[in-house]
Amino acid sequence: MDGPVQSRVGERSPRAAEDPWARQGTYARIRDGLSAYRMIAAMWIRSTMAYRASFAMTTFGNFAATGLDFVAILLMYSQIDRLGGYSLPEVAFLYGVSATAFGLTDLALGSMDRLGRRVRDGTLDTLLVRPVPVLAQVAADRFALRRLGRITQGLLVFGYAVTALDITWTPLKVLLVPVMVVSGAAIFSAVFVAGAAFQFVAQDASEVQNSFTYGGSTLLQYPPTVFAKDLVRGVTFVLPLAFVNWLPALYVLGRPYPLDLPVWVAFAPPLVAAACCALAGAAWRAGLRSYRSTGS
Amino acid sequence: MGTGRLYTAVALGGFRRYATYRTATAAGVFTNTVFGLILAYIMSALWDEKPHLGGYDQAQALSYVWLSQALLMVVATMGGGFEDELLERIRTGDIAIDLYRPADLQLWWLAQDAGRALFHLLGRGVVPLVFGALCFELALPTDPVTWLAFLVAVALGVLVSFSLRYLVALSAFWLLDGAGTAQMSMIAGVFCSGMLLPLNVFPGVLGEVVRALPWSSLIQAPVDVLLGTADPLGTYAFQGAWAVGLLALGRLLQSAATRRVVVQGG
């Protein structure tokens, strides 16, 4: 009843368990990974739902904790009219997109930073012997539905921004909004996976990951005009976080892009996201190959 | 004296325990520096818009950012120190063993937390502050007496932070699961300590309230002593009053809780 992972192991032939992916293509592997992810996540949801009051409280807590960032922005705007030349609704637009995209990634991959601990205490070995992609197992581990609190908060701020702003909506702009949220979540996911891959080497350096994930999402909540040119260059060309919201959102807002970039970069997020995910995937495989068990 | 030696040993243990994780410390320094950088640009945009906001000039506002990053782990603004362990010990009942020990529970954990704070001050505080001072124009004093006064305020901030987190941990005696209290305490810590935004920028009554709450002892108070925007003796009195009150409350709850443990164990 409570062991979808184990029962799945049982369904397979012993040979498949020895070398699970020997005769599988990429498509089959992704399909396998997703179905494993779904089952592990469902298991964690069932287990959290055993304590509904606790679930309600922690979801609200998540909502409130992430909402404080926006309260800080509101407090700033109680003293000023513009920050870096941007009005409150414009900043709210940037914030809403960044927070929602980050929230989706946090929901899907929020446990990736536990990988270092798994490497240290040796529990990663348990995941390696199961005929299920390791990435799916690590990502779905402790899947927490309470992280919906963060997404809700981001969507509320986004809703406020859209009603407060006076945007002349074209079909292209309307289409760009969901594309930017989904691509943004994919870019953040790539950062999460690459960060986890780094932990195969660094083991207890999960905080480095925080500076790129939480730090990155904080950065994107403010307009690019606030930051030094070199920092903006870095998050455009080196770690392309600018494609999460800055570049597409500035197109929607009708604002000039940073660094005099051409207009079409606003539509590049899906391509950038695909490239990031491919690189992160390669980093993950390299990390996993380099893994040596603690052996203790 | 024997007991003095005991608590010194516990404090040293706390120091060494955190000193063991060198990669984690380096990673933490990196994170504090990255966040310091992001916040420094945000605050300088804010002060560009409105110079002398909250009584700080631009250099003081930037100093605030880097000092708050340096102090973040020292005063455990977001929680996460001894209280996680104590919560777990109360939940599992291991606390019964601790109560048999010939040492005072509150003092024991205070000594441990003092060791942790000292390590974080050296391990995670110095580097981000030096980085900030090299990259930005800060308003740090050169007078050693002011720095000494600052360190006293930091120590009192650690004491207030400890007494708050001790109350969080004790809540587990009644609630069994302390996760909710820990989360609420983290939210209050982040918002009311001045980590998100200096408390003197908070407008009107809200500002007056947050500045009067104990959390302002953690970051706002020591930083103001260093920047010379607050009178040290008045600050110490404020921090000391909260520390004494909260530690006494912790004592009271501890003795009430201890009686409860006996009932549960019997």
Coordinates of C-alpha atoms in Angstrom, one line a residue:
Chain A
M1 CA 0.0 0.0 0.0
D2 CA 2.7 2.4 0.9
G3 CA 5.5 1.4 -1.3
P4 CA 5.1 2.4 -4.9
V5 CA 8.8 2.4 -5.4
Q6 CA 9.4 -1.0 -4.1
S7 CA 6.5 -2.5 -5.9
R8 CA 7.8 -1.0 -9.1
V9 CA 11.1 -2.7 -8.5
G10 CA 9.3 -5.9 -8.2
E11 CA 7.5 -5.6 -11.5
R12 CA 10.8 -5.5 -13.4
S13 CA 12.7 -8.5 -14.5
P14 CA 16.0 -9.1 -12.6
R15 CA 18.0 -8.4 -15.7
A16 CA 16.5 -5.0 -16.1
A17 CA 17.4 -4.3 -12.6
E18 CA 21.1 -5.1 -13.3
D19 CA 21.4 -2.7 -16.1
P20 CA 18.2 -0.7 -16.3
W21 CA 18.9 1.6 -19.1
A22 CA 21.0 -0.6 -21.4
R23 CA 18.4 -0.9 -24.1
Q24 CA 16.4 2.3 -23.5
G25 CA 16.4 5.5 -25.5
T26 CA 16.4 9.0 -24.1
Y27 CA 12.7 9.3 -24.5
A28 CA 12.0 6.1 -22.6
R29 CA 14.4 7.3 -19.8
I30 CA 12.6 10.6 -19.5
R31 CA 9.3 8.8 -19.4
D32 CA 10.6 6.4 -16.8
G33 CA 12.0 9.3 -14.7
L34 CA 8.8 11.3 -14.8
S35 CA 6.6 8.3 -13.8
A36 CA 9.0 7.5 -10.9
Y37 CA 9.0 11.2 -9.9
R38 CA 5.2 11.2 -9.9
M39 CA 5.0 8.1 -7.7
I40 CA 7.6 9.3 -5.2
A41 CA 5.9 12.7 -5.0
A42 CA 2.5 11.1 -4.5
M43 CA 3.9 9.1 -1.7
W44 CA 5.2 12.2 0.1
I45 CA 1.9 14.0 -0.5
R46 CA 0.0 11.2 1.2
S47 CA 2.4 11.2 4.1
T48 CA 2.1 15.0 4.6
M49 CA -1.7 14.8 4.3
A50 CA -1.8 12.6 7.4
Y51 CA -1.2 15.8 9.4
R52 CA -3.5 18.3 7.7
A53 CA -3.3 21.0 10.3
S54 CA 0.4 20.9 10.1
F55 CA 0.2 21.1 6.3
A56 CA -2.0 24.1 6.4
M57 CA 0.2 25.9 8.9
T58 CA 3.5 25.2 7.0
T59 CA 1.9 26.3 3.7
F60 CA 0.8 29.5 5.2
G61 CA 4.2 29.9 6.8
N62 CA 5.8 29.5 3.4
F63 CA 3.4 32.0 1.9
A64 CA 4.2 34.5 4.7
A65 CA 8.0 34.0 4.7
T66 CA 8.3 34.6 1.0
G67 CA 5.8 37.4 1.1
L68 CA 8.2 39.4 3.4
D69 CA 10.4 40.2 0.5
F70 CA 7.5 42.0 -1.2
V71 CA 6.6 43.7 2.1
A72 CA 10.1 45.1 2.2
I73 CA 9.6 46.4 -1.4
L74 CA 6.3 48.0 -0.3
L75 CA 8.1 49.6 2.7
M76 CA 10.7 51.0 0.3
Y77 CA 8.0 52.5 -1.9
S78 CA 6.3 54.1 1.1
Q79 CA 9.4 56.3 1.1
I80 CA 10.0 56.8 -2.6
D81 CA 8.1 56.9 -5.9
R82 CA 10.6 55.2 -8.1
L83 CA 13.5 52.8 -7.6
G84 CA 16.1 52.7 -10.4
G85 CA 13.5 54.6 -12.5
Y86 CA 10.8 51.9 -12.0
S87 CA 7.4 52.4 -10.4
L88 CA 6.0 49.9 -7.8
P89 CA 3.7 48.1 -10.3
E90 CA 6.6 47.6 -12.7
V91 CA 8.8 46.2 -9.9
A92 CA 5.8 44.0 -8.9
F93 CA 5.6 42.7 -12.5
L94 CA 9.3 41.7 -12.3
Y95 CA 8.8 40.3 -8.8
G96 CA 5.7 38.3 -9.8
V97 CA 7.3 36.5 -12.7
S98 CA 10.6 35.8 -10.9
A99 CA 8.8 34.5 -7.7
T100 CA 6.3 32.4 -9.7
A101 CA 9.0 30.8 -11.9
F102 CA 11.2 30.2 -8.9
G103 CA 8.3 28.8 -6.9
L104 CA 7.6 26.3 -9.7
T105 CA 11.2 25.1 -9.6
D106 CA 11.2 25.0 -5.8
L107 CA 8.1 22.9 -5.9
A108 CA 9.6 20.5 -8.4
L109 CA 13.2 20.3 -7.3
G110 CA 13.3 21.9 -3.8
S111 CA 15.0 19.0 -2.3
M112 CA 18.0 18.9 -4.6
D113 CA 20.2 20.7 -2.1
R114 CA 20.0 17.7 0.2
L115 CA 22.2 15.8 -2.3
G116 CA 25.4 16.8 -0.5
R117 CA 24.1 15.3 2.8
R118 CA 23.2 12.1 0.9
V119 CA 26.7 11.9 -0.5
R120 CA 28.1 12.5 3.0
D121 CA 26.0 10.0 4.9
G122 CA 26.0 7.4 2.2
T123 CA 22.2 7.2 1.6
L124 CA 22.8 8.0 -2.1
D125 CA 23.9 4.4 -2.5
T126 CA 20.3 3.3 -1.8
L127 CA 19.1 5.4 -4.7
L128 CA 21.7 4.0 -7.0
V129 CA 20.7 0.4 -6.7
R130 CA 17.0 1.2 -7.6
P131 CA 16.2 0.8 -11.3
V132 CA 14.8 4.3 -11.4
P133 CA 16.8 7.4 -12.6
V134 CA 18.7 8.9 -9.7
L135 CA 17.8 12.4 -10.6
A136 CA 14.1 11.7 -10.4
Q137 CA 14.6 10.1 -6.9
V138 CA 16.7 13.0 -5.6
A139 CA 14.3 15.6 -7.0
A140 CA 11.1 14.0 -5.7
D141 CA 12.6 13.2 -2.3
R142 CA 10.6 14.9 0.4
F143 CA 8.3 16.5 -2.2
A144 CA 6.5 19.2 -0.3
L145 CA 3.2 20.5 -1.5
R146 CA 3.5 23.3 1.1
R147 CA 5.8 25.0 -1.4
L148 CA 2.6 26.0 -3.3
G149 CA 2.6 28.9 -0.7
R150 CA 5.5 30.5 -2.6
I151 CA 3.8 30.1 -6.0
T152 CA 0.5 31.6 -4.6
Q153 CA 2.4 34.6 -3.3
G154 CA 4.2 35.2 -6.6
L155 CA 0.9 34.9 -8.6
L156 CA -0.8 37.4 -6.2
V157 CA 1.9 40.0 -6.7
F158 CA 1.8 39.3 -10.5
G159 CA -2.0 39.8 -10.4
Y160 CA -1.6 43.1 -8.6
A161 CA 1.0 44.2 -11.2
V162 CA -1.2 43.4 -14.1
T163 CA -4.2 45.3 -12.7
A164 CA -2.1 48.3 -11.6
L165 CA -0.1 48.6 -14.8
D166 CA -1.4 50.2 -18.0
I167 CA -0.1 47.8 -20.6
T168 CA -1.3 47.8 -24.2
W169 CA -1.6 44.0 -24.5
T170 CA -0.9 42.6 -27.9
P171 CA -1.3 38.8 -28.7
L172 CA 2.5 38.5 -28.7
K173 CA 2.8 40.0 -25.2
V174 CA 0.0 37.8 -23.8
L175 CA 1.7 34.7 -25.2
L176 CA 5.1 35.8 -23.8
V177 CA 3.8 35.7 -20.2
P178 CA 3.3 32.0 -19.8
V179 CA 6.3 31.3 -22.0
M180 CA 8.5 33.4 -19.7
V181 CA 7.3 31.8 -16.5
V182 CA 7.8 28.2 -17.9
S183 CA 11.2 29.0 -19.4
G184 CA 12.2 30.9 -16.3
A185 CA 11.3 27.8 -14.2
A186 CA 13.4 25.7 -16.6
I187 CA 16.4 28.0 -16.2
F188 CA 16.1 27.9 -12.4
S189 CA 15.8 24.1 -12.6
A190 CA 19.0 24.0 -14.6
V191 CA 20.7 26.0 -11.8
F192 CA 19.3 23.6 -9.2
V193 CA 20.5 20.5 -11.1
A194 CA 24.0 22.0 -11.8
G195 CA 24.3 23.0 -8.2
A196 CA 23.4 19.5 -7.1
A197 CA 26.0 18.1 -9.6
F198 CA 28.6 20.4 -8.0
Q199 CA 27.8 18.8 -4.6
F200 CA 29.1 15.5 -5.8
V201 CA 32.4 17.2 -5.7
A202 CA 32.0 19.7 -2.9
Q203 CA 29.7 17.7 -0.6
D204 CA 28.9 20.2 2.1
A205 CA 28.8 23.3 0.0
S206 CA 25.0 23.5 -0.5
E207 CA 25.0 27.2 0.4
V208 CA 26.9 28.0 -2.8
Q209 CA 23.8 26.8 -4.6
N210 CA 21.6 29.2 -2.5
S211 CA 23.5 32.2 -3.7
F212 CA 22.6 31.4 -7.3
T213 CA 19.0 30.2 -6.6
Y214 CA 17.7 32.4 -3.8
G215 CA 20.2 35.1 -4.6
G216 CA 19.3 35.0 -8.3
S217 CA 15.6 35.2 -7.6
T218 CA 16.2 38.2 -5.3
L219 CA 18.3 39.9 -7.9
L220 CA 15.6 39.5 -10.5
Q221 CA 12.9 41.0 -8.3
Y222 CA 14.5 44.4 -8.8
P223 CA 15.0 46.3 -12.1
P224 CA 18.3 45.8 -13.9
T225 CA 19.0 49.6 -13.7
V226 CA 19.7 49.1 -10.0
F227 CA 22.7 46.9 -10.5
A228 CA 26.2 47.5 -11.8
K229 CA 26.8 46.9 -15.6
D230 CA 29.2 44.0 -14.9
L231 CA 26.8 42.2 -12.7
V232 CA 24.0 42.6 -15.4
R233 CA 26.5 41.3 -18.0
G234 CA 27.3 38.3 -15.8
V235 CA 23.7 37.3 -15.3
T236 CA 23.0 37.8 -19.1
F237 CA 26.0 36.1 -20.7
V238 CA 27.5 33.8 -18.1
L239 CA 24.7 32.6 -15.9
P240 CA 21.7 33.6 -18.1
L241 CA 19.3 34.5 -15.3
A242 CA 18.3 37.7 -17.2
F243 CA 16.2 35.5 -19.5
V244 CA 14.0 34.4 -16.6
N245 CA 12.2 37.7 -16.4
W246 CA 14.3 40.9 -17.2
L247 CA 14.5 40.6 -20.9
P248 CA 11.0 39.2 -21.7
A249 CA 9.3 41.3 -19.0
L250 CA 10.9 44.6 -20.2
Y251 CA 9.5 43.8 -23.7
V252 CA 6.0 43.5 -22.1
L253 CA 6.5 46.6 -20.1
G254 CA 7.8 48.5 -23.1
R255 CA 11.1 49.4 -21.3
P256 CA 14.6 49.6 -22.8
Y257 CA 16.7 46.5 -22.3
P258 CA 19.9 46.6 -20.4
L259 CA 23.3 46.6 -22.3
D260 CA 21.6 47.8 -25.5
L261 CA 20.5 44.3 -26.4
P262 CA 18.4 43.8 -29.6
V263 CA 14.6 43.4 -29.4
W264 CA 14.5 39.7 -30.3
V265 CA 16.3 38.6 -27.1
A266 CA 12.9 39.0 -25.4
F267 CA 11.8 35.8 -27.3
A268 CA 15.0 33.8 -26.6
P269 CA 14.1 32.4 -23.2
P270 CA 12.8 29.0 -24.4
L271 CA 16.1 28.5 -26.4
V272 CA 18.2 29.7 -23.5
A273 CA 16.3 27.4 -21.1
A274 CA 16.8 24.4 -23.4
A275 CA 20.5 25.1 -23.6
C276 CA 20.8 25.5 -19.8
C277 CA 18.9 22.2 -19.2
A278 CA 21.2 20.4 -21.6
L279 CA 24.3 21.7 -19.9
A280 CA 22.9 21.0 -16.5
G281 CA 22.0 17.5 -17.6
A282 CA 25.6 16.9 -18.8
A283 CA 27.0 18.3 -15.5
W284 CA 24.7 16.0 -13.6
R285 CA 25.8 12.9 -15.5
A286 CA 29.4 13.9 -15.0
G287 CA 28.9 14.4 -11.3
L288 CA 27.1 11.0 -10.9
R289 CA 29.9 9.2 -12.8
S290 CA 32.5 10.8 -10.5
Y291 CA 30.6 9.6 -7.4
R292 CA 32.5 7.3 -5.1
S293 CA 30.6 6.0 -2.2
T294 CA 31.8 6.9 1.3
G295 CA 32.2 3.2 1.9
S296 CA 31.8 3.5 5.6
Chain B
M1 CA 35.9 27.3 39.8
G2 CA 34.6 24.0 38.5
T3 CA 31.3 25.1 36.9
G4 CA 33.1 28.0 35.1
R5 CA 35.5 25.5 33.6
L6 CA 32.6 23.2 32.5
Y7 CA 30.8 25.9 30.6
T8 CA 34.0 27.2 29.0
A9 CA 34.6 23.6 27.8
V10 CA 31.0 23.5 26.4
A11 CA 31.5 26.8 24.6
L12 CA 34.8 25.6 23.1
G13 CA 33.0 22.5 22.0
G14 CA 30.4 24.6 20.3
F15 CA 33.1 26.6 18.6
R16 CA 35.0 23.5 17.4
R17 CA 31.9 21.8 16.2
Y18 CA 31.2 24.6 13.7
A19 CA 34.8 25.0 12.9
T20 CA 34.9 21.4 11.6
Y21 CA 32.9 22.2 8.5
R22 CA 35.4 24.2 6.5
T23 CA 33.8 23.8 3.0
A24 CA 30.4 24.7 4.4
T25 CA 31.9 27.8 6.0
A26 CA 33.6 28.8 2.8
A27 CA 30.3 28.2 0.9
G28 CA 28.5 30.3 3.5
V29 CA 31.0 33.2 3.2
F30 CA 30.4 33.1 -0.6
T31 CA 26.6 33.3 -0.1
N32 CA 26.8 36.1 2.4
T33 CA 29.1 38.0 -0.1
V34 CA 26.7 37.5 -3.0
F35 CA 23.7 38.6 -1.0
G36 CA 25.7 41.5 0.3
L37 CA 26.5 42.6 -3.2
I38 CA 22.8 42.3 -4.4
L39 CA 21.5 44.2 -1.3
A40 CA 24.2 46.8 -1.6
Y41 CA 23.1 47.8 -5.1
I42 CA 19.4 47.8 -4.0
M43 CA 20.1 50.0 -1.0
S44 CA 22.3 52.4 -2.9
A45 CA 19.5 52.8 -5.5
L46 CA 17.1 53.5 -2.6
W47 CA 19.5 56.1 -1.0
D48 CA 20.1 57.7 -4.5
E49 CA 16.4 58.3 -4.6
K50 CA 16.1 59.6 -1.1
P51 CA 19.5 60.6 0.5
H52 CA 19.5 60.6 4.3
L53 CA 16.6 58.1 4.5
G54 CA 16.2 57.0 8.1
G55 CA 19.0 59.3 9.2
Y56 CA 21.8 57.3 7.3
D57 CA 23.9 58.7 4.4
Q58 CA 24.7 56.5 1.5
A59 CA 28.0 55.2 3.0
Q60 CA 26.2 54.4 6.3
A61 CA 23.4 52.5 4.4
L62 CA 26.0 50.4 2.6
S63 CA 27.9 49.8 5.8
Y64 CA 24.5 48.6 7.2
V65 CA 24.2 46.0 4.4
W66 CA 27.6 44.5 4.8
L67 CA 27.5 44.5 8.6
S68 CA 24.1 42.8 8.5
Q69 CA 25.5 40.1 6.3
A70 CA 28.4 39.7 8.6
L71 CA 26.1 39.4 11.7
L72 CA 23.4 37.2 10.1
M73 CA 24.8 33.9 11.3
V74 CA 26.4 35.3 14.5
V75 CA 23.0 36.3 15.9
A76 CA 21.2 33.5 14.1
T77 CA 18.6 35.8 12.6
M78 CA 16.9 33.0 10.7
G79 CA 17.3 30.5 13.6
G80 CA 19.1 27.2 13.1
G81 CA 21.5 26.6 15.9
F82 CA 21.2 24.7 19.1
E83 CA 17.4 25.0 19.1
D84 CA 16.9 22.5 16.3
E85 CA 18.8 19.9 18.4
L86 CA 17.1 20.8 21.6
L87 CA 13.7 20.6 19.9
E88 CA 14.6 17.1 18.7
R89 CA 15.8 16.0 22.1
I90 CA 12.5 17.2 23.7
R91 CA 10.5 15.5 21.0
T92 CA 12.2 12.2 21.4
G93 CA 12.4 12.3 25.2
D94 CA 16.3 12.4 25.3
I95 CA 15.8 15.6 27.3
A96 CA 15.2 13.4 30.3
I97 CA 18.9 12.4 30.2
D98 CA 20.0 16.0 30.0
L99 CA 18.0 16.9 33.1
Y100 CA 19.8 14.3 35.1
R101 CA 23.2 15.9 34.3
P102 CA 24.8 18.0 37.0
A103 CA 24.6 21.1 34.8
D104 CA 22.0 23.7 34.3
L105 CA 20.1 23.2 31.0
Q106 CA 19.8 26.8 30.1
L107 CA 23.4 27.7 30.9
W108 CA 24.7 24.6 29.1
W109 CA 23.0 25.5 25.8
L110 CA 23.9 29.2 26.2
A111 CA 27.6 28.2 26.5
Q112 CA 27.3 26.1 23.4
D113 CA 25.5 28.9 21.5
A114 CA 28.2 31.4 22.6
G115 CA 30.8 29.1 21.1
R116 CA 28.8 28.9 17.8
A117 CA 28.4 32.7 17.7
L118 CA 32.1 33.3 18.2
F119 CA 33.0 30.9 15.4
H120 CA 30.5 32.5 13.0
L121 CA 31.8 36.0 13.9
L122 CA 35.3 34.9 12.8
G123 CA 34.5 32.4 10.2
R124 CA 31.6 34.0 8.4
G125 CA 31.6 37.6 9.5
V126 CA 35.0 39.0 8.7
V127 CA 35.4 38.1 5.0
P128 CA 32.1 39.6 3.7
L129 CA 32.7 42.8 5.7
V130 CA 36.3 43.1 4.3
F131 CA 35.0 42.4 0.8
G132 CA 32.3 45.1 1.2
A133 CA 34.8 47.6 2.5
L134 CA 37.1 46.9 -0.5
C135 CA 34.3 47.3 -3.1
F136 CA 32.2 50.0 -1.7
E137 CA 32.8 53.2 0.2
L138 CA 31.7 52.4 3.8
A139 CA 31.5 54.5 6.9
L140 CA 33.4 52.2 9.3
P141 CA 35.0 53.9 12.3
T142 CA 38.8 53.7 12.9
D143 CA 38.5 54.2 16.6
P144 CA 39.1 50.8 18.4
V145 CA 36.8 51.9 21.3
T146 CA 33.8 52.1 19.0
W147 CA 34.6 48.6 17.6
L148 CA 34.8 47.3 21.2
A149 CA 31.5 49.0 22.0
F150 CA 30.1 47.3 18.9
L151 CA 31.4 43.8 20.0
V152 CA 29.6 44.3 23.4
A153 CA 26.4 45.1 21.5
V154 CA 26.9 42.0 19.3
A155 CA 27.4 39.8 22.4
L156 CA 24.2 41.2 23.9
G157 CA 22.4 40.6 20.6
V158 CA 23.6 37.0 20.7
L159 CA 22.2 36.7 24.3
V160 CA 18.8 38.1 23.2
S161 CA 18.8 35.8 20.2
F162 CA 19.6 32.8 22.4
S163 CA 16.8 33.6 24.9
L164 CA 14.3 33.9 22.0
R165 CA 15.4 30.6 20.5
Y166 CA 15.4 28.9 23.9
L167 CA 11.7 29.8 24.2
V168 CA 11.1 28.3 20.7
A169 CA 12.8 25.1 21.8
L170 CA 10.8 24.9 25.0
S171 CA 7.6 25.2 23.1
A172 CA 8.1 21.6 22.1
F173 CA 7.3 20.5 25.6
W174 CA 3.7 21.6 25.0
L175 CA 3.4 21.3 21.2
L176 CA 5.6 18.2 20.7
D177 CA 6.3 19.4 17.1
G178 CA 8.2 22.6 17.2
A179 CA 8.4 23.1 13.5
G180 CA 5.6 25.7 13.5
T181 CA 7.1 27.8 16.3
A182 CA 10.5 27.6 14.7
Q183 CA 9.0 28.9 11.4
M184 CA 7.1 31.8 13.1
S185 CA 10.2 32.7 15.0
M186 CA 12.2 32.7 11.7
I187 CA 9.7 35.0 10.1
A188 CA 9.8 37.4 13.0
G189 CA 13.6 37.3 13.1
V190 CA 14.0 38.1 9.4
F191 CA 11.4 40.9 9.4
C192 CA 11.9 42.5 12.8
S193 CA 15.7 42.3 13.1
G194 CA 16.4 44.7 10.2
M195 CA 17.8 42.1 7.9
L196 CA 15.5 42.8 5.0
L197 CA 15.5 46.6 5.4
P198 CA 17.1 48.8 8.1
L199 CA 14.4 49.3 10.8
N200 CA 14.9 53.1 10.8
V201 CA 13.4 53.1 7.3
F202 CA 10.2 51.4 8.4
P203 CA 7.5 54.2 8.4
G204 CA 5.4 55.6 11.3
V205 CA 4.0 53.4 14.1
L206 CA 5.2 50.2 12.4
G207 CA 8.8 51.5 12.7
E208 CA 8.3 52.4 16.3
V209 CA 6.9 49.0 17.1
V210 CA 9.6 47.0 15.3
R211 CA 12.4 49.1 16.9
A212 CA 10.9 48.4 20.4
L213 CA 10.7 44.6 19.9
P214 CA 13.5 42.3 21.1
W215 CA 14.6 41.4 17.5
S216 CA 16.0 44.9 16.9
S217 CA 18.8 43.9 19.4
L218 CA 20.1 41.4 16.9
I219 CA 21.2 43.6 13.9
Q220 CA 19.9 47.1 14.1
A221 CA 21.3 47.8 17.6
P222 CA 24.9 46.7 17.2
V223 CA 25.1 48.3 13.7
D224 CA 23.9 51.6 15.1
V225 CA 26.5 51.4 17.9
L226 CA 29.2 51.0 15.3
L227 CA 27.9 53.7 13.0
G228 CA 27.7 56.1 15.9
T229 CA 23.9 56.7 15.3
A230 CA 22.9 55.3 18.7
D231 CA 24.2 55.8 22.2
P232 CA 26.0 52.6 23.4
L233 CA 24.8 52.7 27.0
G234 CA 21.2 53.3 26.0
T235 CA 21.5 50.4 23.5
Y236 CA 23.0 48.1 26.1
A237 CA 20.2 48.9 28.6
F238 CA 17.6 48.1 25.9
Q239 CA 19.3 44.8 24.9
G240 CA 20.0 43.9 28.5
A241 CA 16.4 44.5 29.6
W242 CA 15.1 42.2 26.9
A243 CA 17.8 39.6 27.6
V244 CA 17.0 39.5 31.3
G245 CA 13.3 39.4 30.8
L246 CA 13.4 36.7 28.1
L247 CA 15.9 34.5 30.0
A248 CA 13.8 34.8 33.1
L249 CA 10.7 33.7 31.1
G250 CA 12.8 30.8 29.8
R251 CA 13.7 29.8 33.3
L252 CA 10.0 29.9 34.3
L253 CA 8.9 27.8 31.4
Q254 CA 11.8 25.4 31.9
S255 CA 10.8 24.6 35.5
A256 CA 7.1 24.3 34.4
A257 CA 8.2 22.0 31.6
T258 CA 10.5 19.9 33.8
R259 CA 7.6 19.1 36.0
R260 CA 5.7 17.9 33.0
V261 CA 8.6 15.6 31.8
V262 CA 8.4 13.8 35.2
V263 CA 4.7 13.2 34.6
Q264 CA 5.3 11.9 31.1
G265 CA 8.2 9.7 32.1
G266 CA 6.4 8.2 35.0

